[in-house]
mmCIF file of N, CA and C in Angstrom:
data_model
loop_
_atom_site.group_PDB
_atom_site.id
_atom_site.type_symbol
_atom_site.label_atom_id
_atom_site.label_comp_id
_atom_site.label_asym_id
_atom_site.label_seq_id
_atom_site.Cartn_x
_atom_site.Cartn_y
_atom_site.Cartn_z
ATOM 1 N N UNK U 99 -189.014 -143.255 -1.684
ATOM 2 C CA UNK U 99 -189.098 -142.882 -3.082
ATOM 3 C C UNK U 99 -190.562 -142.658 -3.451
ATOM 4 N N UNK U 100 -190.837 -141.541 -4.101
ATOM 5 C CA UNK U 100 -192.200 -141.182 -4.496
ATOM 6 C C UNK U 100 -192.492 -141.718 -5.895
ATOM 7 N N UNK U 101 -193.635 -142.327 -6.058
ATOM 8 C CA UNK U 101 -194.040 -142.786 -7.379
ATOM 9 C C UNK U 101 -195.124 -141.869 -7.916
ATOM 10 N N UNK U 102 -195.179 -141.752 -9.214
ATOM 11 C CA UNK U 102 -196.187 -140.909 -9.834
ATOM 12 C C UNK U 102 -197.554 -141.584 -9.750
ATOM 13 N N UNK U 103 -198.607 -140.784 -9.506
ATOM 14 C CA UNK U 103 -199.935 -141.377 -9.380
ATOM 15 C C UNK U 103 -200.567 -141.739 -10.722
ATOM 16 N N UNK U 104 -200.006 -141.225 -11.807
ATOM 17 C CA UNK U 104 -200.575 -141.487 -13.130
ATOM 18 C C UNK U 104 -199.542 -142.132 -14.027
ATOM 19 N N UNK U 105 -200.007 -142.985 -14.897
ATOM 20 C CA UNK U 105 -199.106 -143.678 -15.809
ATOM 21 C C UNK U 105 -199.457 -143.297 -17.246
ATOM 22 N N UNK U 106 -199.073 -142.073 -17.636
ATOM 23 C CA UNK U 106 -199.272 -141.685 -19.026
ATOM 24 C C UNK U 106 -198.090 -140.847 -19.493
ATOM 25 N N UNK U 107 -197.938 -140.747 -20.822
ATOM 26 C CA UNK U 107 -196.792 -140.024 -21.378
ATOM 27 C C UNK U 107 -196.799 -138.537 -21.010
ATOM 28 N N UNK U 108 -195.710 -137.894 -21.314
ATOM 29 C CA UNK U 108 -195.557 -136.481 -21.021
ATOM 30 C C UNK U 108 -196.702 -135.663 -21.596
ATOM 31 N N UNK U 109 -197.137 -134.657 -20.848
ATOM 32 C CA UNK U 109 -198.238 -133.813 -21.296
ATOM 33 C C UNK U 109 -197.911 -133.070 -22.584
ATOM 34 N N UNK U 110 -196.653 -132.721 -22.787
ATOM 35 C CA UNK U 110 -196.312 -132.018 -24.025
ATOM 36 C C UNK U 110 -196.548 -132.913 -25.241
ATOM 37 N N UNK U 111 -196.288 -134.201 -25.101
ATOM 38 C CA UNK U 111 -196.538 -135.136 -26.199
ATOM 39 C C UNK U 111 -198.038 -135.291 -26.445
ATOM 40 N N UNK U 112 -198.795 -135.351 -25.361
ATOM 41 C CA UNK U 112 -200.248 -135.465 -25.497
ATOM 42 C C UNK U 112 -200.840 -134.200 -26.104
ATOM 43 N N UNK U 113 -200.300 -133.050 -25.720
ATOM 44 C CA UNK U 113 -200.758 -131.787 -26.288
ATOM 45 C C UNK U 113 -200.449 -131.709 -27.780
ATOM 46 N N UNK U 114 -199.267 -132.119 -28.165
ATOM 47 C CA UNK U 114 -198.887 -132.132 -29.580
ATOM 48 C C UNK U 114 -199.787 -133.090 -30.361
ATOM 49 N N UNK U 115 -200.033 -134.262 -29.801
ATOM 50 C CA UNK U 115 -200.922 -135.222 -30.461
ATOM 51 C C UNK U 115 -202.333 -134.652 -30.610
ATOM 52 N N UNK U 116 -202.848 -134.023 -29.542
ATOM 53 C CA UNK U 116 -204.209 -133.483 -29.589
ATOM 54 C C UNK U 116 -204.337 -132.434 -30.684
ATOM 55 N N UNK U 117 -203.365 -131.537 -30.777
ATOM 56 C CA UNK U 117 -203.404 -130.501 -31.813
ATOM 57 C C UNK U 117 -203.303 -131.124 -33.210
ATOM 58 N N UNK U 118 -202.398 -132.064 -33.382
ATOM 59 C CA UNK U 118 -202.245 -132.717 -34.685
ATOM 60 C C UNK U 118 -203.498 -133.509 -35.056
ATOM 61 N N UNK U 119 -204.094 -134.161 -34.084
ATOM 62 C CA UNK U 119 -205.312 -134.923 -34.350
ATOM 63 C C UNK U 119 -206.502 -134.036 -34.657
ATOM 64 N N UNK U 120 -206.596 -132.943 -33.948
ATOM 65 C CA UNK U 120 -207.706 -132.010 -34.171
ATOM 66 C C UNK U 120 -207.614 -131.378 -35.557
ATOM 67 N N UNK U 121 -206.392 -131.030 -35.968
ATOM 68 C CA UNK U 121 -206.188 -130.406 -37.277
ATOM 69 C C UNK U 121 -205.999 -131.427 -38.400
ATOM 70 N N UNK U 122 -205.690 -132.655 -38.026
ATOM 71 C CA UNK U 122 -205.251 -133.669 -38.992
ATOM 72 C C UNK U 122 -204.116 -133.113 -39.852
ATOM 73 N N UNK U 123 -203.211 -132.423 -39.169
ATOM 74 C CA UNK U 123 -202.085 -131.794 -39.855
ATOM 75 C C UNK U 123 -200.980 -131.517 -38.842
ATOM 76 N N UNK U 124 -199.786 -132.036 -39.118
ATOM 77 C CA UNK U 124 -198.646 -131.742 -38.258
ATOM 78 C C UNK U 124 -198.244 -130.279 -38.438
ATOM 79 N N UNK U 125 -198.365 -129.763 -39.657
ATOM 80 C CA UNK U 125 -198.004 -128.373 -39.945
ATOM 81 C C UNK U 125 -198.891 -127.399 -39.167
ATOM 82 N N UNK U 126 -200.205 -127.630 -39.184
ATOM 83 C CA UNK U 126 -201.113 -126.737 -38.471
ATOM 84 C C UNK U 126 -200.941 -126.858 -36.957
ATOM 85 N N UNK U 127 -200.663 -128.073 -36.488
ATOM 86 C CA UNK U 127 -200.406 -128.267 -35.052
ATOM 87 C C UNK U 127 -199.151 -127.508 -34.643
ATOM 88 N N UNK U 128 -198.109 -127.590 -35.471
ATOM 89 C CA UNK U 128 -196.856 -126.886 -35.174
ATOM 90 C C UNK U 128 -197.091 -125.383 -35.132
ATOM 91 N N UNK U 129 -197.855 -124.878 -36.064
ATOM 92 C CA UNK U 129 -198.150 -123.450 -36.088
ATOM 93 C C UNK U 129 -198.923 -123.028 -34.841
ATOM 94 N N UNK U 130 -199.923 -123.806 -34.471
ATOM 95 C CA UNK U 130 -200.719 -123.497 -33.279
ATOM 96 C C UNK U 130 -199.873 -123.485 -32.013
ATOM 97 N N UNK U 131 -198.977 -124.445 -31.884
ATOM 98 C CA UNK U 131 -198.171 -124.593 -30.680
ATOM 99 C C UNK U 131 -196.847 -123.822 -30.738
ATOM 100 N N UNK U 132 -196.628 -123.135 -31.871
ATOM 101 C CA UNK U 132 -195.428 -122.336 -32.061
ATOM 102 C C UNK U 132 -194.151 -123.171 -31.937
ATOM 103 N N UNK U 133 -194.165 -124.315 -32.595
ATOM 104 C CA UNK U 133 -193.002 -125.193 -32.668
ATOM 105 C C UNK U 133 -192.819 -125.603 -34.128
ATOM 106 N N UNK U 134 -191.803 -126.388 -34.401
ATOM 107 C CA UNK U 134 -191.559 -126.836 -35.772
ATOM 108 C C UNK U 134 -192.321 -128.128 -36.066
ATOM 109 N N UNK U 135 -192.494 -128.400 -37.342
ATOM 110 C CA UNK U 135 -193.133 -129.655 -37.752
ATOM 111 C C UNK U 135 -192.322 -130.856 -37.266
ATOM 112 N N UNK U 136 -190.974 -130.843 -37.385
ATOM 113 C CA UNK U 136 -190.211 -131.969 -36.840
ATOM 114 C C UNK U 136 -190.417 -132.158 -35.334
ATOM 115 N N UNK U 137 -190.650 -131.071 -34.595
ATOM 116 C CA UNK U 137 -190.906 -131.203 -33.152
ATOM 117 C C UNK U 137 -192.216 -131.947 -32.912
ATOM 118 N N UNK U 138 -193.230 -131.636 -33.690
ATOM 119 C CA UNK U 138 -194.509 -132.355 -33.571
ATOM 120 C C UNK U 138 -194.295 -133.818 -33.930
ATOM 121 N N UNK U 139 -193.585 -134.060 -35.012
ATOM 122 C CA UNK U 139 -193.314 -135.427 -35.452
ATOM 123 C C UNK U 139 -192.594 -136.232 -34.375
ATOM 124 N N UNK U 140 -191.616 -135.622 -33.719
ATOM 125 C CA UNK U 140 -190.885 -136.325 -32.644
ATOM 126 C C UNK U 140 -191.815 -136.684 -31.488
ATOM 127 N N UNK U 141 -192.718 -135.778 -31.129
ATOM 128 C CA UNK U 141 -193.650 -136.061 -30.033
ATOM 129 C C UNK U 141 -194.603 -137.198 -30.409
ATOM 130 N N UNK U 142 -195.048 -137.216 -31.651
ATOM 131 C CA UNK U 142 -195.939 -138.286 -32.112
ATOM 132 C C UNK U 142 -195.190 -139.621 -32.117
ATOM 133 N N UNK U 143 -193.948 -139.601 -32.558
ATOM 134 C CA UNK U 143 -193.135 -140.826 -32.541
ATOM 135 C C UNK U 143 -192.913 -141.315 -31.112
ATOM 136 N N UNK U 144 -192.686 -140.379 -30.196
ATOM 137 C CA UNK U 144 -192.514 -140.736 -28.796
ATOM 138 C C UNK U 144 -193.763 -141.444 -28.272
ATOM 139 N N UNK U 145 -194.936 -140.871 -28.556
ATOM 140 C CA UNK U 145 -196.187 -141.509 -28.109
ATOM 141 C C UNK U 145 -196.360 -142.894 -28.714
ATOM 142 N N UNK U 146 -196.055 -143.015 -29.998
ATOM 143 C CA UNK U 146 -196.162 -144.320 -30.658
ATOM 144 C C UNK U 146 -195.275 -145.339 -29.948
ATOM 145 N N UNK U 147 -194.067 -144.921 -29.607
ATOM 146 C CA UNK U 147 -193.137 -145.807 -28.897
ATOM 147 C C UNK U 147 -193.658 -146.150 -27.500
ATOM 148 N N UNK U 148 -194.096 -145.139 -26.758
ATOM 149 C CA UNK U 148 -194.565 -145.348 -25.391
ATOM 150 C C UNK U 148 -195.828 -146.217 -25.334
ATOM 151 N N UNK U 149 -196.743 -146.000 -26.273
ATOM 152 C CA UNK U 149 -198.009 -146.737 -26.272
ATOM 153 C C UNK U 149 -197.926 -148.066 -27.017
ATOM 154 N N UNK U 150 -196.912 -148.207 -27.847
ATOM 155 C CA UNK U 150 -196.749 -149.447 -28.596
ATOM 156 C C UNK U 150 -197.734 -149.600 -29.738
ATOM 157 N N UNK U 151 -198.344 -148.489 -30.141
ATOM 158 C CA UNK U 151 -199.320 -148.526 -31.235
ATOM 159 C C UNK U 151 -199.243 -147.226 -32.011
ATOM 160 N N UNK U 152 -199.457 -147.304 -33.316
ATOM 161 C CA UNK U 152 -199.507 -146.061 -34.091
ATOM 162 C C UNK U 152 -200.815 -145.312 -33.826
ATOM 163 N N UNK U 153 -200.738 -143.996 -33.832
ATOM 164 C CA UNK U 153 -201.917 -143.166 -33.615
ATOM 165 C C UNK U 153 -202.382 -142.504 -34.903
ATOM 166 N N UNK U 154 -201.480 -142.431 -35.877
ATOM 167 C CA UNK U 154 -201.791 -141.853 -37.181
ATOM 168 C C UNK U 154 -201.387 -142.813 -38.281
ATOM 169 N N UNK U 155 -202.073 -142.716 -39.384
ATOM 170 C CA UNK U 155 -201.625 -143.323 -40.641
ATOM 171 C C UNK U 155 -201.111 -142.167 -41.476
ATOM 172 N N UNK U 156 -199.857 -142.241 -41.851
ATOM 173 C CA UNK U 156 -199.254 -141.183 -42.651
ATOM 174 C C UNK U 156 -199.456 -141.506 -44.119
ATOM 175 N N UNK U 157 -200.199 -140.647 -44.784
ATOM 176 C CA UNK U 157 -200.479 -140.795 -46.202
ATOM 177 C C UNK U 157 -199.745 -139.696 -46.950
ATOM 178 N N UNK U 158 -199.810 -139.729 -48.259
ATOM 179 C CA UNK U 158 -199.161 -138.686 -49.057
ATOM 180 C C UNK U 158 -199.831 -137.348 -48.777
ATOM 181 N N UNK U 159 -199.087 -136.433 -48.131
ATOM 182 C CA UNK U 159 -199.531 -135.072 -47.819
ATOM 183 C C UNK U 159 -200.758 -135.004 -46.920
ATOM 184 N N UNK U 160 -200.971 -136.039 -46.124
ATOM 185 C CA UNK U 160 -202.137 -136.048 -45.244
ATOM 186 C C UNK U 160 -201.929 -137.094 -44.153
ATOM 187 N N UNK U 161 -202.570 -136.860 -43.014
ATOM 188 C CA UNK U 161 -202.543 -137.844 -41.940
ATOM 189 C C UNK U 161 -203.974 -138.198 -41.563
ATOM 190 N N UNK U 162 -204.158 -139.429 -41.150
ATOM 191 C CA UNK U 162 -205.458 -139.893 -40.666
ATOM 192 C C UNK U 162 -205.235 -140.583 -39.336
ATOM 193 N N UNK U 163 -206.204 -140.453 -38.457
ATOM 194 C CA UNK U 163 -206.119 -141.125 -37.160
ATOM 195 C C UNK U 163 -206.419 -142.603 -37.308
ATOM 196 N N UNK U 164 -205.702 -143.415 -36.566
ATOM 197 C CA UNK U 164 -206.058 -144.823 -36.454
ATOM 198 C C UNK U 164 -207.229 -144.919 -35.472
ATOM 199 N N UNK U 165 -207.891 -146.052 -35.366
ATOM 200 C CA UNK U 165 -208.944 -146.185 -34.351
ATOM 201 C C UNK U 165 -208.430 -145.886 -32.933
ATOM 202 N N UNK U 166 -207.224 -146.343 -32.609
ATOM 203 C CA UNK U 166 -206.646 -146.020 -31.292
ATOM 204 C C UNK U 166 -206.398 -144.522 -31.163
ATOM 205 N N UNK U 167 -205.950 -143.892 -32.234
ATOM 206 C CA UNK U 167 -205.740 -142.455 -32.231
ATOM 207 C C UNK U 167 -207.036 -141.691 -32.019
ATOM 208 N N UNK U 168 -208.113 -142.151 -32.650
ATOM 209 C CA UNK U 168 -209.420 -141.514 -32.469
ATOM 210 C C UNK U 168 -209.878 -141.610 -31.022
ATOM 211 N N UNK U 169 -209.683 -142.768 -30.417
ATOM 212 C CA UNK U 169 -210.062 -142.963 -29.011
ATOM 213 C C UNK U 169 -209.277 -142.029 -28.102
ATOM 214 N N UNK U 170 -207.957 -141.974 -28.311
ATOM 215 C CA UNK U 170 -207.126 -141.107 -27.482
ATOM 216 C C UNK U 170 -207.476 -139.642 -27.701
ATOM 217 N N UNK U 171 -207.702 -139.242 -28.950
ATOM 218 C CA UNK U 171 -208.035 -137.844 -29.233
ATOM 219 C C UNK U 171 -209.323 -137.435 -28.530
ATOM 220 N N UNK U 172 -210.332 -138.257 -28.608
ATOM 221 C CA UNK U 172 -211.611 -137.931 -27.966
ATOM 222 C C UNK U 172 -211.441 -137.762 -26.456
ATOM 223 N N UNK U 173 -210.704 -138.660 -25.848
ATOM 224 C CA UNK U 173 -210.475 -138.579 -24.405
ATOM 225 C C UNK U 173 -209.678 -137.332 -24.039
ATOM 226 N N UNK U 174 -208.645 -137.036 -24.814
ATOM 227 C CA UNK U 174 -207.844 -135.843 -24.541
ATOM 228 C C UNK U 174 -208.657 -134.571 -24.710
ATOM 229 N N UNK U 175 -209.465 -134.502 -25.750
ATOM 230 C CA UNK U 175 -210.285 -133.305 -25.974
ATOM 231 C C UNK U 175 -211.216 -133.076 -24.789
ATOM 232 N N UNK U 176 -211.881 -134.118 -24.340
ATOM 233 C CA UNK U 176 -212.784 -133.995 -23.190
ATOM 234 C C UNK U 176 -212.014 -133.570 -21.939
ATOM 235 N N UNK U 177 -210.853 -134.152 -21.754
ATOM 236 C CA UNK U 177 -210.039 -133.830 -20.575
ATOM 237 C C UNK U 177 -209.513 -132.405 -20.640
ATOM 238 N N UNK U 178 -209.031 -131.976 -21.794
ATOM 239 C CA UNK U 178 -208.512 -130.621 -21.931
ATOM 240 C C UNK U 178 -209.619 -129.585 -21.756
ATOM 241 N N UNK U 179 -210.820 -129.877 -22.238
ATOM 242 C CA UNK U 179 -211.956 -128.965 -22.022
ATOM 243 C C UNK U 179 -212.247 -128.854 -20.529
ATOM 244 N N UNK U 180 -212.249 -129.969 -19.825
ATOM 245 C CA UNK U 180 -212.512 -129.953 -18.382
ATOM 246 C C UNK U 180 -211.425 -129.173 -17.637
ATOM 247 N N UNK U 181 -210.173 -129.350 -18.015
ATOM 248 C CA UNK U 181 -209.082 -128.617 -17.389
ATOM 249 C C UNK U 181 -209.220 -127.126 -17.685
ATOM 250 N N UNK U 182 -209.546 -126.786 -18.919
ATOM 251 C CA UNK U 182 -209.737 -125.386 -19.292
ATOM 252 C C UNK U 182 -210.855 -124.751 -18.474
ATOM 253 N N UNK U 183 -211.958 -125.439 -18.345
ATOM 254 C CA UNK U 183 -213.085 -124.909 -17.571
ATOM 255 C C UNK U 183 -212.709 -124.723 -16.101
ATOM 256 N N UNK U 184 -211.999 -125.683 -15.541
ATOM 257 C CA UNK U 184 -211.606 -125.592 -14.131
ATOM 258 C C UNK U 184 -210.646 -124.436 -13.898
ATOM 259 N N UNK U 185 -209.670 -124.274 -14.780
ATOM 260 C CA UNK U 185 -208.699 -123.192 -14.577
ATOM 261 C C UNK U 185 -209.335 -121.828 -14.809
ATOM 262 N N UNK U 186 -210.246 -121.739 -15.751
ATOM 263 C CA UNK U 186 -210.947 -120.468 -15.966
ATOM 264 C C UNK U 186 -211.840 -120.131 -14.769
ATOM 265 N N UNK U 187 -212.460 -121.136 -14.191
ATOM 266 C CA UNK U 187 -213.387 -120.913 -13.068
ATOM 267 C C UNK U 187 -212.678 -120.366 -11.831
ATOM 268 N N UNK U 188 -211.413 -120.675 -11.667
ATOM 269 C CA UNK U 188 -210.714 -120.191 -10.477
ATOM 270 C C UNK U 188 -209.949 -118.900 -10.717
ATOM 271 N N UNK U 189 -209.969 -118.400 -11.950
ATOM 272 C CA UNK U 189 -209.300 -117.140 -12.244
ATOM 273 C C UNK U 189 -210.102 -115.980 -11.683
ATOM 274 N N UNK U 190 -209.425 -114.988 -11.143
ATOM 275 C CA UNK U 190 -210.145 -113.799 -10.639
ATOM 276 C C UNK U 190 -210.914 -113.114 -11.778
ATOM 277 N N UNK U 191 -212.135 -112.725 -11.464
ATOM 278 C CA UNK U 191 -212.947 -112.002 -12.446
ATOM 279 C C UNK U 191 -213.643 -112.872 -13.462
ATOM 280 N N UNK U 192 -213.530 -114.181 -13.321
ATOM 281 C CA UNK U 192 -214.200 -115.079 -14.275
ATOM 282 C C UNK U 192 -215.704 -115.039 -14.051
ATOM 283 N N UNK U 193 -216.442 -114.944 -15.136
ATOM 284 C CA UNK U 193 -217.903 -115.034 -15.059
ATOM 285 C C UNK U 193 -218.386 -116.060 -16.055
ATOM 286 N N UNK U 194 -219.471 -116.724 -15.721
ATOM 287 C CA UNK U 194 -220.012 -117.737 -16.625
ATOM 288 C C UNK U 194 -221.023 -117.164 -17.567
#
């Protein structure tokens, strides 16, 4: 039986969280990712369940990151930038 080398939630949930955290808006994240607001909300709820901690504070018509959410967002942003740079670097015709 093969075990996974990494222990983190689904990438789609992390992507949804990153977009929502960057925009501080589930609506804008949904628009960017071409999904519905409830789909973003479900992914955020999934992460909250998996991590055992809230990542956002839901306020009236606004969301704010918790300290744990800020930490995760910063790490994801750095990681996604590194992945973007690596994939662009191996594409044919890429120039720096």
